[in-house]
PDB file of C-alpha atoms in Angstrom:
ATOM      1  CA  SER A   1      -0.014  -0.008   0.082  1.00  0.00           C
ATOM      2  CA  GLN A   2       2.910   2.196   0.440  1.00  0.00           C
ATOM      3  CA  ALA A   3       3.342   3.358  -3.123  1.00  0.00           C
ATOM      4  CA  SER A   4      -0.490   3.963  -3.790  1.00  0.00           C
ATOM      5  CA  ALA A   5      -0.685   6.001  -0.414  1.00  0.00           C
ATOM      6  CA  LEU A   6       2.191   8.145  -1.414  1.00  0.00           C
ATOM      7  CA  ARG A   7       0.996   8.691  -5.061  1.00  0.00           C
ATOM      8  CA  GLU A   8      -2.511   9.795  -3.776  1.00  0.00           C
ATOM      9  CA  THR A   9      -1.024  12.009  -0.928  1.00  0.00           C
ATOM     10  CA  PHE A  10       1.024  13.959  -3.514  1.00  0.00           C
ATOM     11  CA  LYS A  11      -1.890  14.131  -5.766  1.00  0.00           C
ATOM     12  CA  ASN A  12      -4.413  15.466  -3.167  1.00  0.00           C
ATOM     13  CA  ASN A  13      -2.219  17.967  -1.849  1.00  0.00           C
ATOM     14  CA  GLN A  14      -0.837  19.822  -4.707  1.00  0.00           C
ATOM     15  CA  ALA A  15      -2.681  23.181  -3.849  1.00  0.00           C
ATOM     16  CA  VAL A  16      -2.656  22.454   0.032  1.00  0.00           C
ATOM     17  CA  VAL A  17       0.949  22.274   0.781  1.00  0.00           C
ATOM     18  CA  PRO A  18       2.113  25.394  -0.980  1.00  0.00           C
ATOM     19  CA  ALA A  19      -0.716  27.438   0.341  1.00  0.00           C
ATOM     20  CA  ILE A  20       0.032  26.418   3.881  1.00  0.00           C
ATOM     21  CA  ALA A  21       3.908  27.153   3.423  1.00  0.00           C
ATOM     22  CA  SER A  22       2.956  30.486   2.013  1.00  0.00           C
ATOM     23  CA  ARG A  23       0.800  31.208   5.124  1.00  0.00           C
ATOM     24  CA  LEU A  24       3.673  30.157   7.621  1.00  0.00           C
ATOM     25  CA  VAL A  25       5.873  32.418   5.891  1.00  0.00           C
ATOM     26  CA  ASP A  26       3.652  35.251   5.960  1.00  0.00           C
ATOM     27  CA  ARG A  27       3.167  34.963   9.780  1.00  0.00           C
ATOM     28  CA  GLY A  28       6.905  35.473  10.126  1.00  0.00           C
ATOM     29  CA  LEU A  29       7.481  31.821  11.537  1.00  0.00           C
ATOM     30  CA  THR A  30      11.004  30.547  11.539  1.00  0.00           C
ATOM     31  CA  GLY A  31      10.709  27.383  13.266  1.00  0.00           C
ATOM     32  CA  MET A  32       8.592  24.267  14.118  1.00  0.00           C
ATOM     33  CA  VAL A  33       8.135  21.717  16.913  1.00  0.00           C
ATOM     34  CA  GLY A  34       6.428  18.545  15.898  1.00  0.00           C
ATOM     35  CA  HIS A  35       4.732  16.422  18.590  1.00  0.00           C
ATOM     36  CA  GLY A  36       3.148  13.086  18.424  1.00  0.00           C
ATOM     37  CA  LEU A  37       3.385   9.453  20.059  1.00  0.00           C
ATOM     38  CA  GLY A  38       5.397   6.607  18.975  1.00  0.00           C
ATOM     39  CA  THR A  39       5.480   6.621  15.001  1.00  0.00           C
ATOM     40  CA  SER A  40       4.101  10.214  14.901  1.00  0.00           C
ATOM     41  CA  GLN A  41       6.798  11.591  17.029  1.00  0.00           C
ATOM     42  CA  PHE A  42       9.496   9.823  14.762  1.00  0.00           C
ATOM     43  CA  VAL A  43       7.862  11.490  11.607  1.00  0.00           C
ATOM     44  CA  ALA A  44       8.543  14.783  13.341  1.00  0.00           C
ATOM     45  CA  GLN A  45      12.090  13.730  14.498  1.00  0.00           C
ATOM     46  CA  THR A  46      13.008  12.765  10.813  1.00  0.00           C
ATOM     47  CA  ALA A  47      11.212  15.547   9.207  1.00  0.00           C
ATOM     48  CA  SER A  48      13.251  18.062  11.422  1.00  0.00           C
ATOM     49  CA  ALA A  49      16.281  17.664   9.210  1.00  0.00           C
ATOM     50  CA  ALA A  50      14.158  18.625   6.177  1.00  0.00           C
ATOM     51  CA  PHE A  51      13.331  21.888   7.879  1.00  0.00           C
ATOM     52  CA  TRP A  52      16.993  22.401   8.814  1.00  0.00           C
ATOM     53  CA  SER A  53      18.287  21.595   5.507  1.00  0.00           C
ATOM     54  CA  TYR A  54      15.650  23.315   3.040  1.00  0.00           C
ATOM     55  CA  ALA A  55      13.692  25.718   5.150  1.00  0.00           C
ATOM     56  CA  GLY A  56      16.490  26.924   7.279  1.00  0.00           C
ATOM     57  CA  TRP A  57      14.189  26.575  10.170  1.00  0.00           C
ATOM     58  CA  SER A  58      14.958  25.371  13.726  1.00  0.00           C
ATOM     59  CA  ALA A  59      13.098  22.168  14.274  1.00  0.00           C
ATOM     60  CA  LYS A  60      12.643  19.544  16.914  1.00  0.00           C
ATOM     61  CA  ASP A  61      10.331  16.664  17.908  1.00  0.00           C
ATOM     62  CA  LEU A  62       8.288  16.047  21.221  1.00  0.00           C
ATOM     63  CA  ASP A  63       6.394  13.228  22.740  1.00  0.00           C
ATOM     64  CA  SER A  64       2.886  14.533  23.237  1.00  0.00           C
ATOM     65  CA  LEU A  65       2.320  13.080  26.659  1.00  0.00           C
ATOM     66  CA  GLU A  66       5.624  14.855  27.554  1.00  0.00           C
ATOM     67  CA  TYR A  67       4.477  18.172  26.306  1.00  0.00           C
ATOM     68  CA  VAL A  68       1.285  17.893  28.270  1.00  0.00           C
ATOM     69  CA  GLN A  69       2.785  16.873  31.609  1.00  0.00           C
ATOM     70  CA  HIS A  70       5.899  19.150  31.678  1.00  0.00           C
ATOM     71  CA  GLY A  71       4.700  22.233  29.355  1.00  0.00           C
ATOM     72  CA  HIS A  72       7.924  22.746  27.394  1.00  0.00           C
ATOM     73  CA  PRO A  73       8.168  26.566  26.801  1.00  0.00           C
ATOM     74  CA  ILE A  74       7.867  27.354  23.288  1.00  0.00           C
ATOM     75  CA  ASP A  75       7.848  30.657  21.597  1.00  0.00           C
ATOM     76  CA  PHE A  76       4.483  30.362  19.481  1.00  0.00           C
ATOM     77  CA  THR A  77       5.147  33.705  18.045  1.00  0.00           C
ATOM     78  CA  ARG A  78       8.068  32.305  15.968  1.00  0.00           C
ATOM     79  CA  THR A  79       7.402  28.479  15.846  1.00  0.00           C
ATOM     80  CA  ALA A  80       4.628  26.615  14.365  1.00  0.00           C
ATOM     81  CA  PHE A  81       3.297  23.579  16.462  1.00  0.00           C
ATOM     82  CA  PHE A  82       2.859  20.506  14.063  1.00  0.00           C
ATOM     83  CA  SER A  83       0.527  17.841  15.322  1.00  0.00           C
ATOM     84  CA  TYR A  84       1.040  14.604  13.941  1.00  0.00           C
ATOM     85  CA  SER A  85      -1.500  11.664  14.492  1.00  0.00           C
ATOM     86  CA  GLY A  86      -2.554   9.038  11.865  1.00  0.00           C
ATOM     87  CA  SER A  87      -5.941   8.491  13.006  1.00  0.00           C
ATOM     88  CA  GLY A  88      -6.388  11.829  14.489  1.00  0.00           C
ATOM     89  CA  SER A  89      -7.720  10.382  17.458  1.00  0.00           C
ATOM     90  CA  THR A  90      -4.891   9.574  19.757  1.00  0.00           C
ATOM     91  CA  VAL A  91      -5.968  10.937  23.079  1.00  0.00           C
ATOM     92  CA  ASP A  92      -2.644  12.488  24.294  1.00  0.00           C
ATOM     93  CA  SER A  93      -1.676  13.950  20.964  1.00  0.00           C
ATOM     94  CA  ASN A  94      -5.064  15.802  21.056  1.00  0.00           C
ATOM     95  CA  ARG A  95      -4.602  16.957  24.650  1.00  0.00           C
ATOM     96  CA  ALA A  96      -1.133  18.200  23.524  1.00  0.00           C
ATOM     97  CA  ALA A  97      -2.747  20.033  20.569  1.00  0.00           C
ATOM     98  CA  ALA A  98      -5.394  21.539  22.727  1.00  0.00           C
ATOM     99  CA  ARG A  99      -2.902  22.808  25.233  1.00  0.00           C
ATOM    100  CA  ALA A 100      -0.980  24.446  22.420  1.00  0.00           C
ATOM    101  CA  LYS A 101      -4.085  26.119  21.153  1.00  0.00           C
ATOM    102  CA  GLU A 102      -4.831  27.786  24.662  1.00  0.00           C
ATOM    103  CA  LEU A 103      -1.408  29.218  24.420  1.00  0.00           C
ATOM    104  CA  GLY A 104      -1.975  30.870  20.974  1.00  0.00           C
ATOM    105  CA  ALA A 105       0.020  28.325  18.796  1.00  0.00           C
ATOM    106  CA  TYR A 106      -0.337  28.432  15.057  1.00  0.00           C
ATOM    107  CA  GLN A 107      -0.856  24.587  14.434  1.00  0.00           C
ATOM    108  CA  VAL A 108      -0.789  22.280  11.217  1.00  0.00           C
ATOM    109  CA  ALA A 109      -2.327  18.791  11.635  1.00  0.00           C
ATOM    110  CA  PHE A 110      -0.880  15.899   9.704  1.00  0.00           C
ATOM    111  CA  THR A 111      -3.249  12.957   9.652  1.00  0.00           C
ATOM    112  CA  SER A 112      -4.796  10.430   7.415  1.00  0.00           C
ATOM    113  CA  VAL A 113      -8.390  10.928   8.503  1.00  0.00           C
ATOM    114  CA  ALA A 114     -10.068  14.030   7.199  1.00  0.00           C
ATOM    115  CA  GLY A 115     -12.321  15.604  10.135  1.00  0.00           C
ATOM    116  CA  SER A 116     -10.414  13.742  12.823  1.00  0.00           C
ATOM    117  CA  PRO A 117     -10.537  15.321  16.254  1.00  0.00           C
ATOM    118  CA  ILE A 118      -7.043  16.649  15.981  1.00  0.00           C
ATOM    119  CA  THR A 119      -7.759  18.708  12.954  1.00  0.00           C
ATOM    120  CA  GLN A 120     -10.571  20.699  14.955  1.00  0.00           C
ATOM    121  CA  LYS A 121      -7.804  22.019  17.155  1.00  0.00           C
ATOM    122  CA  CYS A 122      -5.395  23.170  14.266  1.00  0.00           C
ATOM    123  CA  GLN A 123      -5.683  26.114  11.908  1.00  0.00           C
ATOM    124  CA  GLU A 124      -4.342  23.971   9.073  1.00  0.00           C
ATOM    125  CA  THR A 125      -4.625  20.533   8.009  1.00  0.00           C
ATOM    126  CA  ILE A 126      -2.809  18.144   5.570  1.00  0.00           C
ATOM    127  CA  VAL A 127      -4.500  15.027   5.100  1.00  0.00           C
ATOM    128  CA  CYS A 128      -2.527  12.075   3.789  1.00  0.00           C
ATOM    129  CA  ALA A 129      -4.108   9.215   1.781  1.00  0.00           C
ATOM    130  CA  GLY A 130      -4.634   5.625   3.320  1.00  0.00           C
ATOM    131  CA  GLY A 131      -7.224   6.311   6.069  1.00  0.00           C
ATOM    132  CA  PHE A 132      -7.149   4.179   8.949  1.00  0.00           C
ATOM    133  CA  ASP A 133      -4.259   1.648   9.361  1.00  0.00           C
ATOM    134  CA  THR A 134      -5.638  -2.011   9.443  1.00  0.00           C
ATOM    135  CA  GLY A 135      -2.297  -3.529   9.624  1.00  0.00           C
ATOM    136  CA  GLY A 136      -1.424  -2.285  13.085  1.00  0.00           C
ATOM    137  CA  SER A 137       1.767  -0.947  12.159  1.00  0.00           C
ATOM    138  CA  ASP A 138       1.431   2.505  11.047  1.00  0.00           C
ATOM    139  CA  THR A 139       3.668   2.034   8.190  1.00  0.00           C
ATOM    140  CA  PHE A 140       1.929   3.924   5.552  1.00  0.00           C
ATOM    141  CA  HIS A 141       1.239   6.784   8.055  1.00  0.00           C
ATOM    142  CA  TYR A 142       5.079   7.212   8.644  1.00  0.00           C
ATOM    143  CA  THR A 143       5.789   7.221   4.826  1.00  0.00           C
ATOM    144  CA  THR A 144       2.940   9.673   3.715  1.00  0.00           C
ATOM    145  CA  ARG A 145       3.206  12.173   6.628  1.00  0.00           C
ATOM    146  CA  LEU A 146       7.052  12.152   6.306  1.00  0.00           C
ATOM    147  CA  ALA A 147       6.756  12.952   2.597  1.00  0.00           C
ATOM    148  CA  VAL A 148       4.207  15.821   2.958  1.00  0.00           C
ATOM    149  CA  SER A 149       6.496  17.362   5.839  1.00  0.00           C
ATOM    150  CA  ILE A 150       9.463  17.352   3.483  1.00  0.00           C
ATOM    151  CA  TRP A 151       7.446  18.642   0.923  1.00  0.00           C
ATOM    152  CA  LEU A 152       6.187  21.579   3.200  1.00  0.00           C
ATOM    153  CA  ALA A 153       9.832  22.257   4.088  1.00  0.00           C
ATOM    154  CA  LEU A 154      10.759  22.469   0.328  1.00  0.00           C
ATOM    155  CA  GLU A 155       8.131  24.901  -0.171  1.00  0.00           C
ATOM    156  CA  ILE A 156       9.054  27.141   2.453  1.00  0.00           C
ATOM    157  CA  GLY A 157      12.542  27.136   1.468  1.00  0.00           C
ATOM    158  CA  ALA A 158      11.543  28.176  -2.210  1.00  0.00           C
ATOM    159  CA  LEU A 159       9.610  31.232  -0.903  1.00  0.00           C
ATOM    160  CA  THR A 160      12.291  32.206   1.737  1.00  0.00           C
ATOM    161  CA  HIS A 161      15.413  31.391  -0.469  1.00  0.00           C
ATOM    162  CA  PRO A 162      14.413  30.972  -4.177  1.00  0.00           C
ATOM    163  CA  ASP A 163      17.854  30.872  -5.682  1.00  0.00           C
ATOM    164  CA  ALA A 164      19.426  28.629  -3.006  1.00  0.00           C
ATOM    165  CA  LYS A 165      18.608  25.268  -4.587  1.00  0.00           C
ATOM    166  CA  ASP A 166      16.878  23.936  -7.622  1.00  0.00           C
ATOM    167  CA  TRP A 167      13.578  23.629  -5.885  1.00  0.00           C
ATOM    168  CA  ASN A 168      11.440  22.171  -8.825  1.00  0.00           C
ATOM    169  CA  ASP A 169      14.146  19.232  -9.214  1.00  0.00           C
ATOM    170  CA  LEU A 170      13.724  18.609  -5.264  1.00  0.00           C
ATOM    171  CA  ARG A 171       9.929  18.464  -5.759  1.00  0.00           C
ATOM    172  CA  GLN A 172      10.099  16.160  -8.651  1.00  0.00           C
ATOM    173  CA  ARG A 173      12.907  13.687  -6.880  1.00  0.00           C
ATOM    174  CA  LEU A 174      10.111  13.864  -3.708  1.00  0.00           C
ATOM    175  CA  PHE A 175       7.279  12.959  -5.963  1.00  0.00           C
ATOM    176  CA  ALA A 176       9.135  10.209  -7.689  1.00  0.00           C
ATOM    177  CA  THR A 177       9.528   8.252  -4.482  1.00  0.00           C
ATOM    178  CA  ALA A 178       5.976   6.717  -4.986  1.00  0.00           C
ATOM    179  CA  ASP A 179       7.428   4.805  -8.002  1.00  0.00           C
ATOM    180  CA  LYS A 180      10.754   3.995  -6.425  1.00  0.00           C
ATOM    181  CA  VAL A 181       8.994   2.402  -3.373  1.00  0.00           C
ATOM    182  CA  GLU A 182       6.823   0.436  -5.744  1.00  0.00           C
ATOM    183  CA  ALA A 183       9.919  -0.909  -7.439  1.00  0.00           C
ATOM    184  CA  MET A 184      11.884  -1.633  -4.196  1.00  0.00           C
ATOM    185  CA  PHE A 185       9.471  -4.222  -2.611  1.00  0.00           C
ATOM    186  CA  ASP A 186       9.889  -6.527  -5.674  1.00  0.00           C
ATOM    187  CA  TRP A 187      13.448  -7.406  -4.249  1.00  0.00           C
ATOM    188  CA  VAL A 188      13.349  -6.248  -0.667  1.00  0.00           C
ATOM    189  CA  SER A 189      10.778  -8.534   0.144  1.00  0.00           C
ATOM    190  CA  GLU A 190      12.544 -11.705  -0.749  1.00  0.00           C
ATOM    191  CA  ARG A 191      15.816 -10.273   0.930  1.00  0.00           C
ATOM    192  CA  SER A 192      14.012  -9.385   4.022  1.00  0.00           C
ATOM    193  CA  ARG A 193      12.559 -13.109   4.225  1.00  0.00           C
ATOM    194  CA  LEU A 194      16.108 -14.535   3.993  1.00  0.00           C
ATOM    195  CA  LEU A 195      17.488 -12.270   6.786  1.00  0.00           C
ATOM    196  CA  SER A 196      14.400 -12.622   8.980  1.00  0.00           C
ATOM    197  CA  ALA A 197      15.022 -16.339   9.016  1.00  0.00           C
ATOM    198  CA  ARG A 198      18.762 -15.883   9.878  1.00  0.00           C
ATOM    199  CA  TYR A 199      18.009 -13.321  12.689  1.00  0.00           C
ATOM    200  CA  LYS A 200      14.552 -14.278  13.979  1.00  0.00           C
ATOM    201  CA  ASN A 201      16.086 -15.598  17.376  1.00  0.00           C
ATOM    202  CA  VAL A 202      18.531 -12.494  18.342  1.00  0.00           C
ATOM    203  CA  ARG A 203      18.347 -11.288  21.919  1.00  0.00           C
ATOM    204  CA  SER A 204      17.973  -7.688  20.856  1.00  0.00           C
ATOM    205  CA  ILE A 205      18.756  -5.124  18.059  1.00  0.00           C
ATOM    206  CA  LEU A 206      20.513  -1.899  17.794  1.00  0.00           C
ATOM    207  CA  VAL A 207      19.799   0.568  14.896  1.00  0.00           C
ATOM    208  CA  VAL A 208      22.024   3.541  14.359  1.00  0.00           C
ATOM    209  CA  GLY A 209      21.224   6.481  12.196  1.00  0.00           C
ATOM    210  CA  SER A 210      22.532   9.963  11.954  1.00  0.00           C
ATOM    211  CA  GLY A 211      20.892  13.359  11.497  1.00  0.00           C
ATOM    212  CA  GLY A 212      17.349  12.966  10.118  1.00  0.00           C
ATOM    213  CA  ASN A 213      17.846   9.386  10.040  1.00  0.00           C
ATOM    214  CA  GLU A 214      18.167   9.012  13.789  1.00  0.00           C
ATOM    215  CA  GLY A 215      14.357   9.518  13.640  1.00  0.00           C
ATOM    216  CA  THR A 216      14.089   6.648  11.048  1.00  0.00           C
ATOM    217  CA  ALA A 217      16.149   4.562  13.524  1.00  0.00           C
ATOM    218  CA  GLU A 218      13.953   5.048  16.207  1.00  0.00           C
ATOM    219  CA  GLU A 219      10.815   4.255  14.042  1.00  0.00           C
ATOM    220  CA  ILE A 220      12.749   1.006  12.869  1.00  0.00           C
ATOM    221  CA  ALA A 221      13.288   0.071  16.321  1.00  0.00           C
ATOM    222  CA  LEU A 222       9.691   0.788  17.349  1.00  0.00           C
ATOM    223  CA  LYS A 223       8.637  -1.720  14.434  1.00  0.00           C
ATOM    224  CA  TYR A 224      10.764  -4.609  15.974  1.00  0.00           C
ATOM    225  CA  ASP A 225       9.487  -3.883  19.384  1.00  0.00           C
ATOM    226  CA  GLU A 226       5.628  -3.988  18.374  1.00  0.00           C
ATOM    227  CA  MET A 227       5.642  -6.399  15.304  1.00  0.00           C
ATOM    228  CA  SER A 228       8.698  -8.872  16.043  1.00  0.00           C
ATOM    229  CA  HIS A 229       8.496  -8.411  19.968  1.00  0.00           C
ATOM    230  CA  ILE A 230      12.360  -8.320  19.952  1.00  0.00           C
ATOM    231  CA  PRO A 231      13.658  -5.310  22.340  1.00  0.00           C
ATOM    232  CA  THR A 232      15.279  -2.789  20.046  1.00  0.00           C
ATOM    233  CA  LYS A 233      17.074   0.639  20.530  1.00  0.00           C
ATOM    234  CA  GLY A 234      17.292   3.400  17.960  1.00  0.00           C
ATOM    235  CA  MET A 235      20.193   5.649  18.351  1.00  0.00           C
ATOM    236  CA  CYS A 236      22.576   8.026  16.825  1.00  0.00           C
ATOM    237  CA  PRO A 237      26.473   7.079  16.321  1.00  0.00           C
ATOM    238  CA  GLY A 238      27.635   9.023  19.379  1.00  0.00           C
ATOM    239  CA  ARG A 239      25.223   7.068  21.680  1.00  0.00           C
ATOM    240  CA  HIS A 240      26.382   3.737  20.133  1.00  0.00           C
ATOM    241  CA  ILE A 241      30.051   4.563  20.754  1.00  0.00           C
ATOM    242  CA  HIS A 242      29.391   5.822  24.356  1.00  0.00           C
ATOM    243  CA  GLY A 243      27.607   3.061  25.543  1.00  0.00           C
ATOM    244  CA  ALA A 244      25.895   0.405  23.177  1.00  0.00           C
ATOM    245  CA  LEU A 245      29.376  -0.619  21.947  1.00  0.00           C
ATOM    246  CA  GLY A 246      29.892  -2.177  25.212  1.00  0.00           C
ATOM    247  CA  LEU A 247      26.870  -4.654  25.241  1.00  0.00           C
ATOM    248  CA  THR A 248      27.719  -5.857  21.305  1.00  0.00           C
ATOM    249  CA  GLN A 249      27.475  -9.482  21.549  1.00  0.00           C
ATOM    250  CA  HIS A 250      27.100 -12.450  19.113  1.00  0.00           C
ATOM    251  CA  ASP A 251      23.325 -12.513  19.594  1.00  0.00           C
ATOM    252  CA  ILE A 252      22.597  -8.668  19.282  1.00  0.00           C
ATOM    253  CA  LEU A 253      22.092  -7.592  15.699  1.00  0.00           C
ATOM    254  CA  THR A 254      23.123  -4.096  14.738  1.00  0.00           C
ATOM    255  CA  ILE A 255      21.504  -2.268  11.807  1.00  0.00           C
ATOM    256  CA  VAL A 256      23.271   0.809  10.514  1.00  0.00           C
ATOM    257  CA  ILE A 257      21.275   3.383   8.086  1.00  0.00           C
ATOM    258  CA  ALA A 258      24.184   4.573   5.965  1.00  0.00           C
ATOM    259  CA  PRO A 259      23.454   6.519   2.688  1.00  0.00           C
ATOM    260  CA  LEU A 260      26.661   7.057   0.943  1.00  0.00           C
ATOM    261  CA  GLU A 261      26.364  11.015   1.181  1.00  0.00           C
ATOM    262  CA  ASP A 262      25.520  10.984   4.839  1.00  0.00           C
ATOM    263  CA  PRO A 263      27.957  13.446   6.573  1.00  0.00           C
ATOM    264  CA  ALA A 264      28.405  10.869   9.352  1.00  0.00           C
ATOM    265  CA  TYR A 265      29.160   8.056   6.836  1.00  0.00           C
ATOM    266  CA  LYS A 266      32.773   7.469   8.400  1.00  0.00           C
ATOM    267  CA  GLU A 267      31.289   7.048  11.845  1.00  0.00           C
ATOM    268  CA  LEU A 268      28.687   4.869  10.602  1.00  0.00           C
ATOM    269  CA  ARG A 269      31.147   2.679   8.764  1.00  0.00           C
ATOM    270  CA  ASP A 270      33.420   2.861  11.821  1.00  0.00           C
ATOM    271  CA  ILE A 271      30.472   1.175  13.711  1.00  0.00           C
ATOM    272  CA  ALA A 272      29.692  -1.607  11.083  1.00  0.00           C
ATOM    273  CA  GLN A 273      33.522  -2.251  11.041  1.00  0.00           C
ATOM    274  CA  VAL A 274      34.019  -2.712  14.838  1.00  0.00           C
ATOM    275  CA  THR A 275      30.675  -4.712  15.103  1.00  0.00           C
ATOM    276  CA  TYR A 276      32.249  -7.068  12.559  1.00  0.00           C
ATOM    277  CA  MET A 277      35.570  -7.169  14.475  1.00  0.00           C
ATOM    278  CA  LEU A 278      33.501  -8.402  17.479  1.00  0.00           C
ATOM    279  CA  LYS A 279      31.953 -11.120  15.565  1.00  0.00           C
ATOM    280  CA  SER A 280      28.408  -9.579  16.168  1.00  0.00           C
ATOM    281  CA  PRO A 281      26.035  -9.506  13.191  1.00  0.00           C
TER     282      PRO A 281
END
């Protein structure tokens, strides 16, 4: 369902995302805080890198319940509050959105269900395709909401720094991800089946990613926790070197997210190398 959900999301928001970007810029906002629970928070964490890189905004993620309980101080005159909830009905995410609304936050809801409760607390809404997730794993929710978040960052960058990048090329590369995902599953599924047979009895898993991919590492870890029932930690390279390295064993699997152009590629490769030296998969 990933490719079709992405394709429909891009199609349905051709007018919506650029218009929201324009209104955010017109309000003079220069940062975002994205909140959610579980997958939704990790969408915000991963999307933050797009706002650093393309919009030039400060950006970070928060757990919705932590915000409700502790009331992190946020300057809502400069910062947009992004409310992520796939169903739009997650109780504590709605509580966080309601609290921010009382404080005058300008909010954007990222959801897969039009008219869901969280949209009633936000001034703007981006509805992704897919509807309710029947697989219990939020997979398309992660993909579609991350895609529109990156798209929003691109549109803000195009408005505020029009000559900084080839914005149309970046848009087209983003929209092409639907086709790339569709083609990817043809070979990924069989490769995954073989690896799952090999590692189904590991004691635990470490997932390492840097920058925006630290959020991806957290989301991958969540999937092993909730779907495979294998205790898993997501982390950045520094966290691995300062702690996780000490527990690397033959029955602990390490997954490294290492795009070739990643600024931390050397450190990620070092982690792979030392894991190999310790005879750990």
